[in-house]
Every structure is written in C-alpha cells, then in structure tokens.
Protein backbone atom coordinates (compact mmCIF):
# COMPACT_ATOMS: atom_id res chain seq x y z
CA MET A 1 24.42 2.41 -3.18
CA GLU A 2 24.65 6.04 -4.19
CA PRO A 3 22.03 8.70 -3.33
CA SER A 4 19.80 9.71 -6.24
CA ARG A 5 20.33 12.94 -8.16
CA ARG A 6 17.02 14.24 -6.78
CA THR A 7 18.15 13.63 -3.22
CA VAL A 8 21.56 15.19 -3.82
CA LEU A 9 20.04 18.35 -5.26
CA THR A 10 17.49 18.55 -2.45
CA ALA A 11 20.20 18.18 0.16
CA MET A 12 22.36 20.84 -1.49
CA ALA A 13 19.48 23.27 -1.70
CA ALA A 14 18.52 22.72 1.92
CA ALA A 15 22.09 23.38 3.00
CA GLY A 16 22.50 26.39 0.72
CA LEU A 17 25.38 24.73 -1.10
CA THR A 18 26.56 24.54 -4.68
CA GLY A 19 29.55 22.32 -3.87
CA ALA A 20 30.75 20.39 -0.86
CA CYS A 21 28.79 20.79 2.34
CA ALA A 22 30.02 21.85 5.75
CA ALA A 23 31.21 19.17 8.12
CA GLU A 24 28.77 20.23 10.81
CA ASP A 25 25.65 22.37 10.60
CA THR A 26 25.65 25.55 12.66
CA PRO A 27 22.50 24.99 14.80
CA ARG A 28 23.03 23.03 17.97
CA ALA A 29 20.69 20.54 19.58
CA PRO A 30 19.11 21.47 22.90
CA ALA A 31 21.28 20.45 25.81
CA ALA A 32 20.13 17.29 27.56
CA ALA A 33 20.12 16.88 31.30
CA PRO A 34 23.24 15.10 32.56
CA GLY A 35 22.84 11.39 33.21
CA ALA A 36 24.86 8.30 33.98
CA ALA A 37 25.29 7.25 30.36
CA ALA A 38 26.37 10.73 29.30
CA ALA A 39 29.06 10.82 31.99
CA VAL A 40 30.52 7.34 31.37
CA CYS A 41 34.16 7.39 30.27
CA VAL A 42 34.97 3.81 29.35
CA THR A 43 35.73 2.11 26.07
CA THR A 44 32.42 1.69 24.27
CA PRO A 45 31.80 -1.98 23.43
CA GLU A 46 31.79 -3.06 19.80
CA ALA A 47 28.44 -4.24 18.44
CA ILE A 48 27.47 -5.88 15.17
CA GLU A 49 27.13 -3.77 12.05
CA GLY A 50 24.00 -5.64 11.02
CA PRO A 51 22.75 -6.25 7.47
CA TYR A 52 21.51 -2.75 6.65
CA TYR A 53 24.70 -0.67 6.36
CA LEU A 54 25.21 1.48 3.25
CA SER A 55 28.35 3.56 2.64
CA ARG A 56 28.72 7.03 1.06
CA GLN A 57 26.00 8.73 3.09
CA PHE A 58 25.20 12.44 3.23
CA VAL A 59 27.10 14.68 5.62
CA ARG A 60 24.14 16.32 7.33
CA ARG A 61 22.73 16.94 10.75
CA ASP A 62 19.02 16.41 10.03
CA ILE A 63 18.56 12.92 8.59
CA ARG A 64 14.76 12.70 8.80
CA GLU A 65 13.75 13.50 5.18
CA GLY A 66 10.21 14.07 6.47
CA LYS A 67 9.85 10.70 8.19
CA PRO A 68 7.17 10.90 10.91
CA GLY A 69 8.05 10.24 14.53
CA LEU A 70 9.04 11.81 17.81
CA VAL A 71 11.94 14.23 17.35
CA LEU A 72 15.26 12.94 18.64
CA ASP A 73 18.10 15.44 19.11
CA MET A 74 21.36 13.57 19.59
CA ALA A 75 24.71 14.69 21.00
CA LEU A 76 27.41 12.01 20.71
CA THR A 77 30.76 12.82 22.33
CA VAL A 78 33.80 10.94 21.05
CA VAL A 79 36.64 10.64 23.58
CA ASP A 80 40.12 9.11 23.36
CA MET A 81 40.64 6.55 26.11
CA ARG A 82 44.43 6.69 25.64
CA GLN A 83 44.44 10.43 26.30
CA GLY A 84 42.50 10.52 29.55
CA CYS A 85 39.11 10.67 27.83
CA ALA A 86 39.99 13.86 25.96
CA PRO A 87 37.39 14.90 23.33
CA VAL A 88 38.36 13.98 19.77
CA PRO A 89 37.62 16.78 17.26
CA GLY A 90 37.34 16.28 13.51
CA THR A 91 36.02 12.72 13.73
CA PRO A 92 33.37 11.51 11.25
CA VAL A 93 30.49 9.82 13.10
CA GLU A 94 27.93 7.90 11.06
CA ILE A 95 24.49 6.73 12.18
CA TRP A 96 21.66 4.79 10.58
CA HIS A 97 18.42 3.33 11.89
CA CYS A 98 14.94 2.17 10.94
CA ASP A 99 11.80 4.31 10.70
CA ALA A 100 8.87 4.20 13.13
CA TYR A 101 7.62 0.93 11.64
CA GLY A 102 10.98 -0.84 11.37
CA TYR A 103 11.92 -0.17 7.72
CA TYR A 104 15.48 0.74 6.70
CA SER A 105 16.27 2.88 3.67
CA GLY A 106 17.85 0.81 0.94
CA PHE A 107 15.86 -2.20 2.12
CA VAL A 108 12.27 -0.97 2.10
CA GLU A 109 11.10 -4.15 0.37
CA LYS A 110 12.08 -6.15 3.47
CA SER A 111 9.13 -6.26 5.88
CA PRO A 112 9.86 -5.79 9.59
CA GLY A 113 7.21 -8.46 10.24
CA GLU A 114 3.46 -8.81 10.46
CA PRO A 115 1.26 -6.99 11.21
CA VAL A 116 3.19 -3.82 10.39
CA PRO A 117 1.88 -1.01 8.14
CA PRO A 118 3.47 -0.76 4.67
CA GLU A 119 6.46 1.53 4.23
CA ASP A 120 5.04 5.05 3.89
CA GLY A 121 7.10 6.23 0.90
CA VAL A 122 8.24 9.40 2.69
CA GLY A 123 11.81 10.48 1.87
CA ASP A 124 14.28 8.94 -0.55
CA ASP A 125 14.04 5.18 -0.08
CA ARG A 126 17.83 4.89 -0.37
CA THR A 127 18.92 7.54 2.13
CA PHE A 128 16.32 8.32 4.81
CA LEU A 129 17.50 8.12 8.43
CA ARG A 130 21.18 7.88 7.50
CA GLY A 131 23.90 10.48 7.82
CA VAL A 132 27.35 11.57 8.93
CA GLN A 133 28.52 14.43 11.11
CA VAL A 134 32.05 15.48 12.04
CA THR A 135 32.80 16.20 15.68
CA GLY A 136 33.50 19.81 16.60
CA GLY A 137 36.22 21.10 18.89
CA ASP A 138 34.26 19.70 21.83
CA GLY A 139 34.30 16.21 20.35
CA VAL A 140 30.53 16.26 19.84
CA ALA A 141 28.63 15.12 16.74
CA ARG A 142 25.01 16.33 16.64
CA PHE A 143 22.09 14.83 14.78
CA THR A 144 18.37 15.50 14.49
CA THR A 145 16.34 12.42 13.67
CA ILE A 146 13.27 10.54 14.91
CA LEU A 147 12.94 7.99 17.66
CA PRO A 148 13.31 4.67 15.80
CA GLY A 149 10.70 1.96 15.86
CA TRP A 150 11.39 -1.73 16.36
CA TYR A 151 11.33 -5.03 14.50
CA GLY A 152 11.92 -8.76 14.96
CA ASP A 153 13.83 -9.74 18.07
CA ARG A 154 15.71 -6.44 18.45
CA VAL A 155 15.25 -3.72 21.00
CA THR A 156 14.90 -0.22 19.52
CA HIS A 157 18.41 0.83 18.50
CA ILE A 158 20.62 3.08 16.38
CA HIS A 159 23.76 1.87 14.59
CA VAL A 160 26.95 3.94 14.92
CA LYS A 161 30.29 3.93 13.13
CA ILE A 162 33.23 6.13 14.09
CA HIS A 163 35.66 6.77 11.24
CA LYS A 164 39.03 8.40 10.69
CA GLY A 165 40.40 10.03 7.57
CA GLY A 166 38.41 10.00 4.36
CA GLN A 167 36.83 12.81 2.38
CA VAL A 168 34.07 14.99 3.84
CA GLY A 169 31.98 16.66 1.16
CA LEU A 170 28.33 16.33 0.29
CA VAL A 171 28.83 12.67 1.20
CA TYR A 172 31.46 10.96 3.34
CA GLU A 173 33.71 8.41 1.64
CA GLY A 174 37.05 6.74 2.09
CA GLY A 175 38.72 6.58 5.44
CA SER A 176 38.65 3.66 7.83
CA THR A 177 36.36 2.55 10.64
CA VAL A 178 37.64 2.95 14.19
CA GLN A 179 34.61 1.52 15.94
CA THR A 180 31.21 0.00 15.14
CA THR A 181 28.64 -0.01 17.92
CA GLN A 182 24.96 0.50 18.72
CA ILE A 183 22.80 2.72 20.90
CA LEU A 184 20.15 0.69 22.76
CA PHE A 185 17.04 2.48 23.99
CA PRO A 186 15.71 2.10 27.55
CA ASP A 187 12.38 0.35 28.00
CA HIS A 188 10.56 3.29 29.60
CA VAL A 189 11.14 5.48 26.53
CA ILE A 190 9.71 2.92 24.11
CA GLU A 191 6.79 2.10 26.42
CA ALA A 192 5.85 5.79 26.39
CA ALA A 193 6.31 6.08 22.63
CA LYS A 194 4.26 3.05 21.61
CA GLY A 195 1.03 4.79 22.60
CA ARG A 196 1.73 7.80 20.38
CA GLU A 197 1.51 8.30 16.63
CA PRO A 198 2.91 6.85 14.45
CA TYR A 199 4.24 4.14 16.77
CA SER A 200 0.74 3.22 17.97
CA ARG A 201 0.03 1.76 14.51
CA HIS A 202 2.97 -0.62 14.79
CA GLY A 203 1.59 -4.16 14.96
CA LEU A 204 4.55 -5.75 16.75
CA ALA A 205 5.25 -5.52 20.47
CA PRO A 206 8.61 -3.89 21.26
CA VAL A 207 11.41 -6.10 22.59
CA LYS A 208 12.59 -5.46 26.15
CA LEU A 209 16.19 -4.38 26.65
CA ALA A 210 17.00 -7.45 28.76
CA ASP A 211 15.74 -9.72 25.95
CA ASP A 212 17.83 -8.11 23.20
CA MET A 213 20.59 -10.23 21.68
CA VAL A 214 23.14 -7.40 21.52
CA TYR A 215 22.48 -6.32 25.11
CA GLY A 216 22.72 -9.92 26.30
CA ARG A 217 26.00 -10.67 24.52
CA THR A 218 27.86 -7.46 25.35
CA ASP A 219 30.24 -6.84 28.25
CA ASP A 220 29.11 -3.75 30.18
CA PRO A 221 25.93 -3.49 28.06
CA ASP A 222 24.58 -0.55 30.06
CA THR A 223 27.28 1.61 28.47
CA LEU A 224 25.27 1.25 25.23
CA VAL A 225 22.18 2.78 26.87
CA PRO A 226 22.13 6.59 26.52
CA ALA A 227 20.95 9.34 28.82
CA MET A 228 17.61 10.66 27.56
CA THR A 229 15.43 13.62 28.48
CA ALA A 230 11.84 14.16 27.35
CA THR A 231 11.00 17.37 25.45
CA ALA A 232 7.74 18.82 24.16
CA ASP A 233 8.00 16.96 20.85
CA GLY A 234 10.32 14.06 21.61
CA TYR A 235 13.64 13.49 23.37
CA THR A 236 17.23 14.59 23.66
CA LEU A 237 19.88 11.88 23.77
CA THR A 238 23.44 12.21 25.03
CA MET A 239 26.11 9.55 24.99
CA THR A 240 29.88 9.31 25.33
CA LEU A 241 31.68 7.03 22.88
CA GLY A 242 35.08 5.95 24.20
CA VAL A 243 37.54 4.82 21.52
C-alpha cells in the first residue's frame, strides 16, 4: 500500500525536501540511562511479523503524524555478532506499531476489541506510526514515536525489521530482510501509562509480559525487553539488536 500524495507532500515539506530525503534526521534523541537490555550483546531472537506489516514506508525519524500519546524516543543499536558485536552502520531499520487504542495504520477498520474508543482519525490512516531509519556510524537508528497501546492477547509491543540493500529515498524499498523481531514493553511502564491520557480511555486491560504469546514462545525472551527511562513527557528506550 503506497502513501497518499497528501502524506508524501506533507512529509517532504516537513523535511525541507524537494526530492529524496536524508537517511537519518539530524536531531538526536535524548540519551537514555544505561540498562541491562541496552548492554546485551547476543543474537536477538526472531519474532513473528504479524498481520499488519506494510512495505514502502517513509524514511523518517518522527513517525507520530500527530497521534496522541506519551513521547517515546528510541535508540536501536544494530551490532554484528560475527564481528565481535561491532556496530553496523548504513543499515535500514523499520518499525511499526499500533496507536494508544490498539489501531494500526492500514487496518483502521479492524477493531482492537470492545470496549475501545473509535479510531481518532489523526494522521494518514495508511502511514501513521510506521517508518524507516538508517543506522549512523555508531550503528544507531533513532525514532520519535508514542508509547503504543495494547490489544487482544498481546503485551504492548513494537515490530522491527532490519534490512540490507535496497533504495533509501522518501520511502524505503527493495533490499532484503535480515531479521524480523519485536520489542516487548515491561509491565511497570504500561501500568504507569494506563492511568494517563489517552491510555486511560482504553477499555481493555493490558496483557502482562509473562502472559504474552511471543514472550512465552521465545528463547531468551528478556532480550526483547528494552531499557527504558522516564522523562517529563514520556520515555526513552534503548535496545541492542544483534544480527
């Protein structure tokens, strides 16, 4: 599914572009405090792609498109396990996740369950909360998004694909997938969030990490749980992805 012309033009204007966009935006996310998950240097387990993947997404750092929620600044470090965990520069990293109520762009007609508020119509319903960044010389891909909500029998999570090759322009296309995995959020973060807007209007109770199907079926599942630090308006998230 391709982004709409309106969304393409909006993205180009926001980036100050008239052609292809830069692989990584200049601003950097605030540094997060070091934690166990950030320091892990092991091969990151594969996890299911799920039913909501869409290709040809925008190369952009800020994927929010105005969606309400706690700000989440992400720093994902890609390392090569065959090279002593050396950072891997120039690697396209793609993420996608649901909004605060559990809706995915491209699938807004699919309800996360009852009783959940209707999808709010904010952002382009084909592209919100999806994007690609290319790792810098330090092997880090940085994103600004919102803390996702939850739905069904899944813990709060973000989907991740690591690619190689392909064309990096306004959108990322071509190339091949090196790894597909997920980021699973710790219970204490979601417990704190569910009492705050807009999450407090979510009608479903969040699923505990230990009850999540991906966590339960994954070897070394704690390597999918990131290091997180609270900020004034949300969280920072750091995670090492070993490939």
